[in-house]
C-alpha atoms as an extended CHARMM CRD file, in Angstrom:
* protein
*
       277  EXT
         1         1  MET       CA             30.8980000000      -23.7730000000      -30.9770000000  PROA      1               0.0000000000
         2         2  THR       CA             28.9180000000      -22.5860000000      -33.9250000000  PROA      2               0.0000000000
         3         3  ARG       CA             25.7550000000      -20.5230000000      -33.6980000000  PROA      3               0.0000000000
         4         4  THR       CA             23.5610000000      -18.8940000000      -36.2250000000  PROA      4               0.0000000000
         5         5  ALA       CA             22.3420000000      -15.2170000000      -35.9230000000  PROA      5               0.0000000000
         6         6  PHE       CA             19.3630000000      -13.8070000000      -37.9060000000  PROA      6               0.0000000000
         7         7  PHE       CA             19.1130000000      -10.0900000000      -38.4430000000  PROA      7               0.0000000000
         8         8  ILE       CA             15.4720000000       -9.4670000000      -39.3040000000  PROA      8               0.0000000000
         9         9  SER       CA             13.7790000000       -6.2850000000      -40.4860000000  PROA      9               0.0000000000
        10        10  ASP       CA             10.6510000000       -5.1300000000      -42.3110000000  PROA      10              0.0000000000
        11        11  GLY       CA             13.0430000000       -2.5880000000      -43.9980000000  PROA      11              0.0000000000
        12        12  THR       CA             16.4530000000       -2.8660000000      -45.4340000000  PROA      12              0.0000000000
        13        13  GLY       CA             17.7770000000       -4.6270000000      -42.4540000000  PROA      13              0.0000000000
        14        14  ILE       CA             20.8700000000       -2.3430000000      -42.2630000000  PROA      14              0.0000000000
        15        15  THR       CA             20.2290000000       -1.1550000000      -38.7390000000  PROA      15              0.0000000000
        16        16  ALA       CA             19.6490000000       -4.6630000000      -37.3370000000  PROA      16              0.0000000000
        17        17  GLU       CA             22.8150000000       -5.9910000000      -39.0220000000  PROA      17              0.0000000000
        18        18  SER       CA             25.0100000000       -3.1380000000      -37.9910000000  PROA      18              0.0000000000
        19        19  LEU       CA             24.1180000000       -3.4460000000      -34.4620000000  PROA      19              0.0000000000
        20        20  GLY       CA             23.9850000000       -7.1580000000      -34.4790000000  PROA      20              0.0000000000
        21        21  ARG       CA             27.4800000000       -7.3850000000      -36.0530000000  PROA      21              0.0000000000
        22        22  SER       CA             28.7820000000       -4.8570000000      -33.5130000000  PROA      22              0.0000000000
        23        23  LEU       CA             27.3990000000       -6.7700000000      -30.6520000000  PROA      23              0.0000000000
        24        24  LEU       CA             28.4490000000      -10.2610000000      -31.7790000000  PROA      24              0.0000000000
        25        25  ALA       CA             31.9930000000       -9.0090000000      -32.6160000000  PROA      25              0.0000000000
        26        26  GLN       CA             32.6590000000       -8.9590000000      -28.9630000000  PROA      26              0.0000000000
        27        27  PHE       CA             32.5660000000      -12.7370000000      -28.8550000000  PROA      27              0.0000000000
        28        28  ALA       CA             35.5570000000      -13.7040000000      -31.0050000000  PROA      28              0.0000000000
        29        29  ASN       CA             35.7300000000      -17.2480000000      -29.4250000000  PROA      29              0.0000000000
        30        30  VAL       CA             32.1990000000      -18.1830000000      -30.9000000000  PROA      30              0.0000000000
        31        31  GLU       CA             31.7740000000      -19.0160000000      -34.6060000000  PROA      31              0.0000000000
        32        32  ILE       CA             28.6370000000      -17.1880000000      -35.6410000000  PROA      32              0.0000000000
        33        33  ARG       CA             26.9900000000      -17.6550000000      -39.0390000000  PROA      33              0.0000000000
        34        34  MET       CA             25.2370000000      -14.2870000000      -39.6390000000  PROA      34              0.0000000000
        35        35  LEU       CA             22.2170000000      -14.1830000000      -41.9520000000  PROA      35              0.0000000000
        36        36  THR       CA             20.4230000000      -10.9440000000      -42.9120000000  PROA      36              0.0000000000
        37        37  LYS       CA             16.6200000000      -11.1260000000      -43.7270000000  PROA      37              0.0000000000
        38        38  PRO       CA             15.2760000000       -7.7630000000      -44.9050000000  PROA      38              0.0000000000
        39        39  TYR       CA             11.7960000000       -6.7550000000      -45.9660000000  PROA      39              0.0000000000
        40        40  VAL       CA              9.9550000000       -9.3200000000      -43.8240000000  PROA      40              0.0000000000
        41        41  ASP       CA              7.0390000000       -7.1030000000      -44.2210000000  PROA      41              0.0000000000
        42        42  THR       CA              4.1500000000       -9.4900000000      -44.3590000000  PROA      42              0.0000000000
        43        43  VAL       CA              2.7100000000      -12.0540000000      -41.7940000000  PROA      43              0.0000000000
        44        44  ASP       CA              3.2770000000      -14.8430000000      -44.5420000000  PROA      44              0.0000000000
        45        45  LYS       CA              6.9330000000      -13.8210000000      -44.9130000000  PROA      45              0.0000000000
        46        46  ALA       CA              7.3060000000      -13.9100000000      -41.2330000000  PROA      46              0.0000000000
        47        47  ARG       CA              5.7970000000      -17.3730000000      -40.8270000000  PROA      47              0.0000000000
        48        48  THR       CA              8.0660000000      -18.6780000000      -43.6440000000  PROA      48              0.0000000000
        49        49  LEU       CA             11.0910000000      -17.3220000000      -41.7780000000  PROA      49              0.0000000000
        50        50  VAL       CA             10.0370000000      -18.7470000000      -38.4990000000  PROA      50              0.0000000000
        51        51  ALA       CA             10.0330000000      -22.2510000000      -40.3220000000  PROA      51              0.0000000000
        52        52  ILE       CA             13.5550000000      -21.4860000000      -41.5330000000  PROA      52              0.0000000000
        53        53  ILE       CA             14.7290000000      -20.6150000000      -37.9460000000  PROA      53              0.0000000000
        54        54  GLU       CA             13.0250000000      -23.7460000000      -36.5670000000  PROA      54              0.0000000000
        55        55  ALA       CA             14.9260000000      -25.8200000000      -39.0710000000  PROA      55              0.0000000000
        56        56  THR       CA             18.2140000000      -23.9570000000      -38.3100000000  PROA      56              0.0000000000
        57        57  ALA       CA             17.6800000000      -24.6380000000      -34.5540000000  PROA      57              0.0000000000
        58        58  VAL       CA             17.3010000000      -28.4040000000      -35.1810000000  PROA      58              0.0000000000
        59        59  LYS       CA             20.3070000000      -28.5270000000      -37.6000000000  PROA      59              0.0000000000
        60        60  ASP       CA             22.4920000000      -26.5290000000      -35.2890000000  PROA      60              0.0000000000
        61        61  GLY       CA             21.3750000000      -28.0890000000      -32.0030000000  PROA      61              0.0000000000
        62        62  GLU       CA             21.3530000000      -24.7190000000      -30.5790000000  PROA      62              0.0000000000
        63        63  GLN       CA             18.7060000000      -21.9160000000      -30.6000000000  PROA      63              0.0000000000
        64        64  PRO       CA             19.6240000000      -19.1970000000      -32.9610000000  PROA      64              0.0000000000
        65        65  ILE       CA             20.1150000000      -15.6200000000      -32.0150000000  PROA      65              0.0000000000
        66        66  ILE       CA             17.4400000000      -13.3430000000      -33.4310000000  PROA      66              0.0000000000
        67        67  ILE       CA             18.0410000000       -9.6040000000      -33.6660000000  PROA      67              0.0000000000
        68        68  ASP       CA             15.3210000000       -7.6650000000      -35.1070000000  PROA      68              0.0000000000
        69        69  THR       CA             13.9440000000       -4.1610000000      -35.9130000000  PROA      69              0.0000000000
        70        70  ILE       CA             10.4160000000       -5.2200000000      -36.8250000000  PROA      70              0.0000000000
        71        71  VAL       CA              8.0790000000       -2.3550000000      -36.6110000000  PROA      71              0.0000000000
        72        72  ASP       CA              4.5880000000       -3.9870000000      -37.3450000000  PROA      72              0.0000000000
        73        73  GLN       CA              3.1350000000       -5.5380000000      -34.3370000000  PROA      73              0.0000000000
        74        74  ALA       CA              1.5190000000       -8.4480000000      -36.0880000000  PROA      74              0.0000000000
        75        75  ILE       CA              4.7910000000       -9.4540000000      -37.8130000000  PROA      75              0.0000000000
        76        76  ARG       CA              6.5730000000       -9.1600000000      -34.4270000000  PROA      76              0.0000000000
        77        77  ASP       CA              4.0600000000      -11.3510000000      -32.8880000000  PROA      77              0.0000000000
        78        78  VAL       CA              4.8120000000      -14.0540000000      -35.4840000000  PROA      78              0.0000000000
        79        79  ILE       CA              8.5820000000      -13.5910000000      -35.0750000000  PROA      79              0.0000000000
        80        80  ARG       CA              8.2760000000      -14.0310000000      -31.3010000000  PROA      80              0.0000000000
        81        81  GLN       CA              6.9760000000      -17.6980000000      -31.9550000000  PROA      81              0.0000000000
        82        82  ALA       CA             10.4650000000      -18.5490000000      -33.4300000000  PROA      82              0.0000000000
        83        83  PRO       CA             12.7750000000      -20.5380000000      -31.1200000000  PROA      83              0.0000000000
        84        84  GLY       CA             15.8150000000      -18.3740000000      -30.3370000000  PROA      84              0.0000000000
        85        85  PHE       CA             17.4180000000      -15.8210000000      -28.0790000000  PROA      85              0.0000000000
        86        86  GLN       CA             15.5650000000      -12.7580000000      -29.2680000000  PROA      86              0.0000000000
        87        87  VAL       CA             16.8210000000       -9.1910000000      -29.1350000000  PROA      87              0.0000000000
        88        88  ASP       CA             13.9270000000       -6.7540000000      -30.2460000000  PROA      88              0.0000000000
        89        89  ILE       CA             15.9440000000       -3.5590000000      -30.7970000000  PROA      89              0.0000000000
        90        90  PHE       CA             13.0480000000       -1.1800000000      -31.0990000000  PROA      90              0.0000000000
        91        91  SER       CA             11.0890000000       -2.4840000000      -28.1270000000  PROA      91              0.0000000000
        92        92  THR       CA             14.4100000000       -2.4010000000      -26.0520000000  PROA      92              0.0000000000
        93        93  PHE       CA             15.1850000000        1.2710000000      -26.8150000000  PROA      93              0.0000000000
        94        94  LEU       CA             11.9710000000        2.8710000000      -28.0980000000  PROA      94              0.0000000000
        95        95  LYS       CA              9.8420000000        2.3100000000      -24.9920000000  PROA      95              0.0000000000
        96        96  PRO       CA             12.2500000000        3.9570000000      -22.5340000000  PROA      96              0.0000000000
        97        97  LEU       CA             12.6920000000        6.8460000000      -24.9950000000  PROA      97              0.0000000000
        98        98  GLU       CA              8.9330000000        7.1930000000      -25.3280000000  PROA      98              0.0000000000
        99        99  GLN       CA              8.7970000000        7.5760000000      -21.4810000000  PROA      99              0.0000000000
       100       100  GLU       CA             11.6080000000       10.0320000000      -21.2970000000  PROA      100             0.0000000000
       101       101  LEU       CA             10.3670000000       12.1860000000      -24.2670000000  PROA      101             0.0000000000
       102       102  ASP       CA              6.6260000000       11.7750000000      -23.1090000000  PROA      102             0.0000000000
       103       103  THR       CA              5.5270000000       10.9720000000      -26.6890000000  PROA      103             0.0000000000
       104       104  HSD       CA              4.8680000000        7.9430000000      -28.8180000000  PROA      104             0.0000000000
       105       105  SER       CA              7.1940000000        6.7860000000      -31.4310000000  PROA      105             0.0000000000
       106       106  SER       CA              6.0180000000        6.9810000000      -35.1390000000  PROA      106             0.0000000000
       107       107  TYR       CA              6.9660000000        3.2210000000      -35.5190000000  PROA      107             0.0000000000
       108       108  SER       CA              7.5210000000        3.9050000000      -39.2910000000  PROA      108             0.0000000000
       109       109  VAL       CA              9.3850000000        1.3860000000      -41.3510000000  PROA      109             0.0000000000
       110       110  GLY       CA             12.6020000000        2.3860000000      -42.9620000000  PROA      110             0.0000000000
       111       111  ARG       CA             12.9050000000        5.8770000000      -41.4210000000  PROA      111             0.0000000000
       112       112  THR       CA             16.6150000000        5.4810000000      -40.7350000000  PROA      112             0.0000000000
       113       113  HSD       CA             17.5540000000        4.7080000000      -44.2870000000  PROA      113             0.0000000000
       114       114  ALA       CA             14.9630000000        6.5610000000      -46.1880000000  PROA      114             0.0000000000
       115       115  ILE       CA             15.8610000000        9.2560000000      -48.5970000000  PROA      115             0.0000000000
       116       116  GLY       CA             14.6410000000       12.0010000000      -46.2250000000  PROA      116             0.0000000000
       117       117  SER       CA             15.6920000000       15.4340000000      -47.2550000000  PROA      117             0.0000000000
       118       118  ASP       CA             16.1230000000       15.8210000000      -50.8400000000  PROA      118             0.0000000000
       119       119  ASP       CA             19.0200000000       18.2530000000      -50.2510000000  PROA      119             0.0000000000
       120       120  VAL       CA             20.9280000000       15.7010000000      -48.0980000000  PROA      120             0.0000000000
       121       121  TYR       CA             20.2630000000       12.8790000000      -50.5730000000  PROA      121             0.0000000000
       122       122  MET       CA             21.4370000000       14.8850000000      -53.5460000000  PROA      122             0.0000000000
       123       123  ASP       CA             24.5060000000       15.9450000000      -51.4990000000  PROA      123             0.0000000000
       124       124  ARG       CA             25.3490000000       12.4420000000      -50.9170000000  PROA      124             0.0000000000
       125       125  ILE       CA             24.8900000000       11.5250000000      -54.7060000000  PROA      125             0.0000000000
       126       126  HSD       CA             27.0690000000       14.5000000000      -55.7430000000  PROA      126             0.0000000000
       127       127  SER       CA             29.7530000000       13.4770000000      -53.3250000000  PROA      127             0.0000000000
       128       128  VAL       CA             29.7980000000        9.9760000000      -54.7640000000  PROA      128             0.0000000000
       129       129  HSD       CA             30.0520000000       11.2760000000      -58.2500000000  PROA      129             0.0000000000
       130       130  PHE       CA             33.0080000000       13.6410000000      -57.1960000000  PROA      130             0.0000000000
       131       131  ALA       CA             34.7870000000       10.6680000000      -55.6170000000  PROA      131             0.0000000000
       132       132  LEU       CA             34.3690000000        8.6450000000      -58.8460000000  PROA      132             0.0000000000
       133       133  ASP       CA             35.3550000000       11.5200000000      -61.1420000000  PROA      133             0.0000000000
       134       134  ASN       CA             38.4000000000       12.2890000000      -59.1240000000  PROA      134             0.0000000000
       135       135  ASP       CA             39.6460000000        8.8220000000      -58.6840000000  PROA      135             0.0000000000
       136       136  ASP       CA             43.4230000000        8.1200000000      -59.2540000000  PROA      136             0.0000000000
       137       137  GLY       CA             44.2490000000       11.7050000000      -60.2710000000  PROA      137             0.0000000000
       138       138  ALA       CA             41.5550000000       11.7020000000      -63.0720000000  PROA      138             0.0000000000
       139       139  ARG       CA             40.4350000000       15.3050000000      -62.7790000000  PROA      139             0.0000000000
       140       140  THR       CA             43.0090000000       17.3560000000      -61.0670000000  PROA      140             0.0000000000
       141       141  HSD       CA             41.4040000000       20.6660000000      -62.1070000000  PROA      141             0.0000000000
       142       142  GLN       CA             38.5530000000       19.8950000000      -59.7370000000  PROA      142             0.0000000000
       143       143  TYR       CA             40.7920000000       19.8740000000      -56.5650000000  PROA      143             0.0000000000
       144       144  ASN       CA             39.6500000000       23.3110000000      -55.6300000000  PROA      144             0.0000000000
       145       145  GLN       CA             36.2490000000       21.7610000000      -54.7090000000  PROA      145             0.0000000000
       146       146  ALA       CA             37.6950000000       18.7630000000      -52.8370000000  PROA      146             0.0000000000
       147       147  ASP       CA             37.3570000000       18.6880000000      -49.0150000000  PROA      147             0.0000000000
       148       148  ILE       CA             40.3200000000       16.2410000000      -48.9090000000  PROA      148             0.0000000000
       149       149  ILE       CA             42.8390000000       14.7140000000      -51.2490000000  PROA      149             0.0000000000
       150       150  LEU       CA             44.0720000000       11.2700000000      -50.3780000000  PROA      150             0.0000000000
       151       151  VAL       CA             47.6320000000       10.5260000000      -51.5900000000  PROA      151             0.0000000000
       152       152  GLY       CA             49.4610000000        7.2100000000      -51.5710000000  PROA      152             0.0000000000
       153       153  VAL       CA             50.9690000000        4.2880000000      -53.5370000000  PROA      153             0.0000000000
       154       154  SER       CA             48.9060000000        2.1260000000      -55.7850000000  PROA      154             0.0000000000
       155       155  ARG       CA             46.5110000000       -0.2860000000      -53.9250000000  PROA      155             0.0000000000
       156       156  CYS       CA             46.8880000000        1.2790000000      -50.5110000000  PROA      156             0.0000000000
       157       157  GLY       CA             43.1770000000        1.9760000000      -49.9930000000  PROA      157             0.0000000000
       158       158  LYS       CA             42.6810000000        5.4170000000      -51.5920000000  PROA      158             0.0000000000
       159       159  THR       CA             39.6400000000        4.6150000000      -53.7290000000  PROA      159             0.0000000000
       160       160  PRO       CA             37.5270000000        2.7030000000      -51.1530000000  PROA      160             0.0000000000
       161       161  THR       CA             38.2570000000        5.1880000000      -48.4590000000  PROA      161             0.0000000000
       162       162  SER       CA             37.2800000000        8.0880000000      -50.8330000000  PROA      162             0.0000000000
       163       163  LEU       CA             34.0190000000        6.4310000000      -51.6590000000  PROA      163             0.0000000000
       164       164  TYR       CA             33.2510000000        5.6960000000      -48.0520000000  PROA      164             0.0000000000
       165       165  LEU       CA             33.8510000000        9.1820000000      -47.1360000000  PROA      165             0.0000000000
       166       166  ALA       CA             31.4760000000       10.3860000000      -49.8160000000  PROA      166             0.0000000000
       167       167  LEU       CA             28.7510000000        7.8770000000      -49.0560000000  PROA      167             0.0000000000
       168       168  GLN       CA             28.7120000000        7.9540000000      -45.3210000000  PROA      168             0.0000000000
       169       169  PHE       CA             29.6090000000       11.6120000000      -44.6210000000  PROA      169             0.0000000000
       170       170  GLY       CA             29.1650000000       13.5850000000      -47.7160000000  PROA      170             0.0000000000
       171       171  ILE       CA             32.7950000000       14.4780000000      -47.9580000000  PROA      171             0.0000000000
       172       172  ARG       CA             34.1790000000       15.3390000000      -51.2530000000  PROA      172             0.0000000000
       173       173  ALA       CA             37.3590000000       13.2720000000      -51.4260000000  PROA      173             0.0000000000
       174       174  ALA       CA             39.6700000000       13.0560000000      -54.4040000000  PROA      174             0.0000000000
       175       175  ASN       CA             42.7380000000       10.6860000000      -54.4900000000  PROA      175             0.0000000000
       176       176  TYR       CA             46.0390000000       10.9080000000      -56.3180000000  PROA      176             0.0000000000
       177       177  PRO       CA             48.5000000000        8.0790000000      -56.8050000000  PROA      177             0.0000000000
       178       178  LEU       CA             52.0780000000        8.4800000000      -55.9320000000  PROA      178             0.0000000000
       179       179  THR       CA             54.2340000000        6.6890000000      -58.7110000000  PROA      179             0.0000000000
       180       180  GLU       CA             57.7080000000        6.5470000000      -60.1170000000  PROA      180             0.0000000000
       181       181  ASP       CA             56.9110000000        9.4180000000      -62.4460000000  PROA      181             0.0000000000
       182       182  ASP       CA             57.0500000000       11.6810000000      -59.2240000000  PROA      182             0.0000000000
       183       183  LEU       CA             60.7610000000       10.7850000000      -58.5240000000  PROA      183             0.0000000000
       184       184  ASP       CA             63.2720000000       13.5040000000      -58.9720000000  PROA      184             0.0000000000
       185       185  GLU       CA             66.7510000000       13.0110000000      -60.5790000000  PROA      185             0.0000000000
       186       186  ASN       CA             68.0390000000       11.7090000000      -57.2850000000  PROA      186             0.0000000000
       187       187  GLY       CA             65.4220000000        8.9950000000      -56.9910000000  PROA      187             0.0000000000
       188       188  ILE       CA             63.6280000000       10.9260000000      -54.2120000000  PROA      188             0.0000000000
       189       189  LEU       CA             59.9740000000       11.3470000000      -54.2810000000  PROA      189             0.0000000000
       190       190  LYS       CA             58.6500000000       14.8030000000      -54.7830000000  PROA      190             0.0000000000
       191       191  LEU       CA             55.2450000000       16.4310000000      -54.3210000000  PROA      191             0.0000000000
       192       192  PRO       CA             53.6900000000       16.5010000000      -57.7060000000  PROA      192             0.0000000000
       193       193  ARG       CA             53.1750000000       20.0390000000      -58.9570000000  PROA      193             0.0000000000
       194       194  VAL       CA             49.3210000000       19.6340000000      -59.2500000000  PROA      194             0.0000000000
       195       195  LEU       CA             49.1810000000       18.9550000000      -55.5260000000  PROA      195             0.0000000000
       196       196  ALA       CA             51.3360000000       21.8330000000      -54.3540000000  PROA      196             0.0000000000
       197       197  ALA       CA             48.5200000000       24.4370000000      -54.4420000000  PROA      197             0.0000000000
       198       198  HSD       CA             46.3670000000       22.0380000000      -52.3720000000  PROA      198             0.0000000000
       199       199  ARG       CA             48.8950000000       20.9400000000      -49.8550000000  PROA      199             0.0000000000
       200       200  HSD       CA             46.6750000000       21.7940000000      -46.8110000000  PROA      200             0.0000000000
       201       201  LYS       CA             44.1040000000       19.3000000000      -48.1570000000  PROA      201             0.0000000000
       202       202  LEU       CA             46.5670000000       16.2930000000      -48.3540000000  PROA      202             0.0000000000
       203       203  PHE       CA             46.2010000000       13.2030000000      -46.2730000000  PROA      203             0.0000000000
       204       204  GLY       CA             48.6020000000       10.2610000000      -46.9230000000  PROA      204             0.0000000000
       205       205  LEU       CA             47.7960000000        6.6310000000      -46.8120000000  PROA      205             0.0000000000
       206       206  THR       CA             50.6060000000        3.9850000000      -46.1710000000  PROA      206             0.0000000000
       207       207  ILE       CA             50.5700000000        0.3120000000      -45.8620000000  PROA      207             0.0000000000
       208       208  ASP       CA             52.8280000000       -2.6220000000      -44.6610000000  PROA      208             0.0000000000
       209       209  PRO       CA             54.8270000000       -3.5650000000      -47.8060000000  PROA      209             0.0000000000
       210       210  ARG       CA             54.2210000000       -7.3540000000      -47.3340000000  PROA      210             0.0000000000
       211       211  ARG       CA             50.3110000000       -6.6250000000      -47.3250000000  PROA      211             0.0000000000
       212       212  LEU       CA             50.7800000000       -4.4320000000      -50.3240000000  PROA      212             0.0000000000
       213       213  ALA       CA             52.6260000000       -7.1750000000      -52.2620000000  PROA      213             0.0000000000
       214       214  ALA       CA             49.9690000000       -9.6010000000      -51.4960000000  PROA      214             0.0000000000
       215       215  ILE       CA             47.2290000000       -7.2720000000      -52.6800000000  PROA      215             0.0000000000
       216       216  ARG       CA             49.1250000000       -6.3820000000      -55.7880000000  PROA      216             0.0000000000
       217       217  HSD       CA             49.9410000000      -10.0580000000      -56.5190000000  PROA      217             0.0000000000
       218       218  GLU       CA             46.2440000000      -10.7170000000      -56.8220000000  PROA      218             0.0000000000
       219       219  ARG       CA             46.1810000000       -8.1700000000      -59.5110000000  PROA      219             0.0000000000
       220       220  ARG       CA             49.5260000000       -8.8060000000      -61.3710000000  PROA      220             0.0000000000
       221       221  PRO       CA             50.9990000000      -12.0010000000      -60.0830000000  PROA      221             0.0000000000
       222       222  ASN       CA             54.7720000000      -12.3570000000      -60.3860000000  PROA      222             0.0000000000
       223       223  SER       CA             55.3890000000       -8.8470000000      -61.6820000000  PROA      223             0.0000000000
       224       224  ARG       CA             57.8160000000       -6.2200000000      -60.6140000000  PROA      224             0.0000000000
       225       225  TYR       CA             54.7190000000       -4.1710000000      -59.4600000000  PROA      225             0.0000000000
       226       226  SER       CA             53.8570000000       -6.7780000000      -56.9930000000  PROA      226             0.0000000000
       227       227  SER       CA             57.3400000000       -7.6380000000      -55.8170000000  PROA      227             0.0000000000
       228       228  LEU       CA             58.2630000000       -7.1730000000      -52.2240000000  PROA      228             0.0000000000
       229       229  ASP       CA             61.3050000000       -5.1000000000      -53.1030000000  PROA      229             0.0000000000
       230       230  GLN       CA             59.2290000000       -2.7310000000      -55.2030000000  PROA      230             0.0000000000
       231       231  CYS       CA             56.4610000000       -2.4320000000      -52.5300000000  PROA      231             0.0000000000
       232       232  MET       CA             59.1530000000       -1.6750000000      -49.8380000000  PROA      232             0.0000000000
       233       233  GLN       CA             60.8210000000        0.9860000000      -51.9450000000  PROA      233             0.0000000000
       234       234  GLU       CA             57.4350000000        2.6800000000      -52.8790000000  PROA      234             0.0000000000
       235       235  VAL       CA             56.2000000000        2.7440000000      -49.2870000000  PROA      235             0.0000000000
       236       236  GLN       CA             59.5810000000        4.0570000000      -47.7550000000  PROA      236             0.0000000000
       237       237  GLN       CA             59.6180000000        6.9520000000      -50.4090000000  PROA      237             0.0000000000
       238       238  ALA       CA             55.9130000000        7.7850000000      -49.8420000000  PROA      238             0.0000000000
       239       239  GLU       CA             56.3410000000        7.9140000000      -46.0770000000  PROA      239             0.0000000000
       240       240  ALA       CA             59.6660000000        9.9930000000      -46.4480000000  PROA      240             0.0000000000
       241       241  LEU       CA             57.5280000000       12.4780000000      -48.5080000000  PROA      241             0.0000000000
       242       242  TYR       CA             54.8580000000       12.7010000000      -45.8940000000  PROA      242             0.0000000000
       243       243  ARG       CA             57.3390000000       13.4260000000      -43.1310000000  PROA      243             0.0000000000
       244       244  ARG       CA             59.3650000000       15.9200000000      -45.3470000000  PROA      244             0.0000000000
       245       245  MET       CA             56.2200000000       17.8410000000      -46.3580000000  PROA      245             0.0000000000
       246       246  GLN       CA             54.5020000000       17.3750000000      -43.1230000000  PROA      246             0.0000000000
       247       247  VAL       CA             51.5010000000       15.6750000000      -44.6870000000  PROA      247             0.0000000000
       248       248  PRO       CA             49.3890000000       13.7070000000      -41.9410000000  PROA      248             0.0000000000
       249       249  TYR       CA             49.0950000000       10.1120000000      -42.8080000000  PROA      249             0.0000000000
       250       250  ILE       CA             47.7610000000        6.8360000000      -41.5890000000  PROA      250             0.0000000000
       251       251  ASP       CA             48.8030000000        3.0270000000      -41.8190000000  PROA      251             0.0000000000
       252       252  THR       CA             45.8080000000        1.2520000000      -43.4510000000  PROA      252             0.0000000000
       253       253  THR       CA             47.2370000000       -2.2230000000      -42.8990000000  PROA      253             0.0000000000
       254       254  ARG       CA             45.1850000000       -3.2340000000      -39.9330000000  PROA      254             0.0000000000
       255       255  PHE       CA             42.2750000000       -0.8240000000      -40.1620000000  PROA      255             0.0000000000
       256       256  SER       CA             39.0080000000       -1.1500000000      -41.8050000000  PROA      256             0.0000000000
       257       257  VAL       CA             37.6960000000        1.4670000000      -44.3510000000  PROA      257             0.0000000000
       258       258  GLU       CA             35.3630000000        2.6480000000      -41.5190000000  PROA      258             0.0000000000
       259       259  GLU       CA             38.1630000000        3.0310000000      -39.0920000000  PROA      259             0.0000000000
       260       260  ILE       CA             40.5200000000        4.7690000000      -41.5770000000  PROA      260             0.0000000000
       261       261  SER       CA             37.8280000000        7.1440000000      -42.4940000000  PROA      261             0.0000000000
       262       262  THR       CA             36.6730000000        8.0520000000      -38.9400000000  PROA      262             0.0000000000
       263       263  ARG       CA             40.2930000000        8.4170000000      -37.7080000000  PROA      263             0.0000000000
       264       264  MET       CA             40.9700000000       10.6800000000      -40.6880000000  PROA      264             0.0000000000
       265       265  ILE       CA             37.9980000000       12.8160000000      -39.8630000000  PROA      265             0.0000000000
       266       266  ALA       CA             39.0240000000       13.0730000000      -36.2150000000  PROA      266             0.0000000000
       267       267  GLU       CA             42.4860000000       14.0760000000      -36.9900000000  PROA      267             0.0000000000
       268       268  THR       CA             41.7610000000       16.7330000000      -39.7860000000  PROA      268             0.0000000000
       269       269  GLY       CA             38.5710000000       18.1470000000      -38.3840000000  PROA      269             0.0000000000
       270       270  LEU       CA             36.7670000000       17.6490000000      -41.5370000000  PROA      270             0.0000000000
       271       271  THR       CA             33.1720000000       18.6220000000      -41.4670000000  PROA      271             0.0000000000
       272       272  ARG       CA             30.5650000000       15.9370000000      -42.0290000000  PROA      272             0.0000000000
       273       273  ARG       CA             27.7760000000       17.0380000000      -44.2820000000  PROA      273             0.0000000000
       274       274  PHE       CA             25.4840000000       14.3420000000      -42.8230000000  PROA      274             0.0000000000
       275       275  SER       CA             25.6230000000       11.4520000000      -40.3370000000  PROA      275             0.0000000000
       276       276  PRO       CA             26.3180000000        7.9220000000      -41.5010000000  PROA      276             0.0000000000
       277       277  ARG       CA             23.2280000000        5.9520000000      -42.5530000000  PROA      277             0.0000000000
């Protein structure tokens, strides 16, 4: 069974999409085509979208699912005319909250994802810049400013995790690649000298060698770099280093970057500079 879900907003649509995807993810047996429609901020745009929803209902032979965070009442009235199972997030949650707080909501468009406090916004920007500047061991002299330093073999997820930590939580994350240059004369992976002074900030990432080989194959097909033997050797050496140096680590194979980051924060007790947007 295939259904279509519309995430509609007169702002960015991030809230509607995030909550909608979280809810619909619980129905793994249903194939759902998800469409995000942001900035439906005029009655004319709403009417155009209603026509699209009507055509979709005819094509699918099923009424679409409509999840919206529309603030403007006139626009909401138009969207209500669309054929579909409708979930109005704001009316569902704001009305009870208004009663509990004994005050009216501001019903302002884009409040969740607006810039808000200049300090918070600039902190977010600085954290992202820090992650980019300190990607792949680029600027090790800035490690004293890092909240955390991710270590791991190439292509195990260090860069996307660093950027997610910066963008979503304001955490200054650097990352450093473990390579064959860090092997000692006995072929044992040693802790790079530049990391020794910051050992308390280290957090390791590991990955299933077969998954790593597949990822590397997309970048350098049929190379030693992407061979399963090479990937197995690197992963084993990295995990042995983590255990020997008592560096906490997580297997990224089956986790999304959101899960990796959240688990990392929970395990290390890192302080979030702000809540995710």
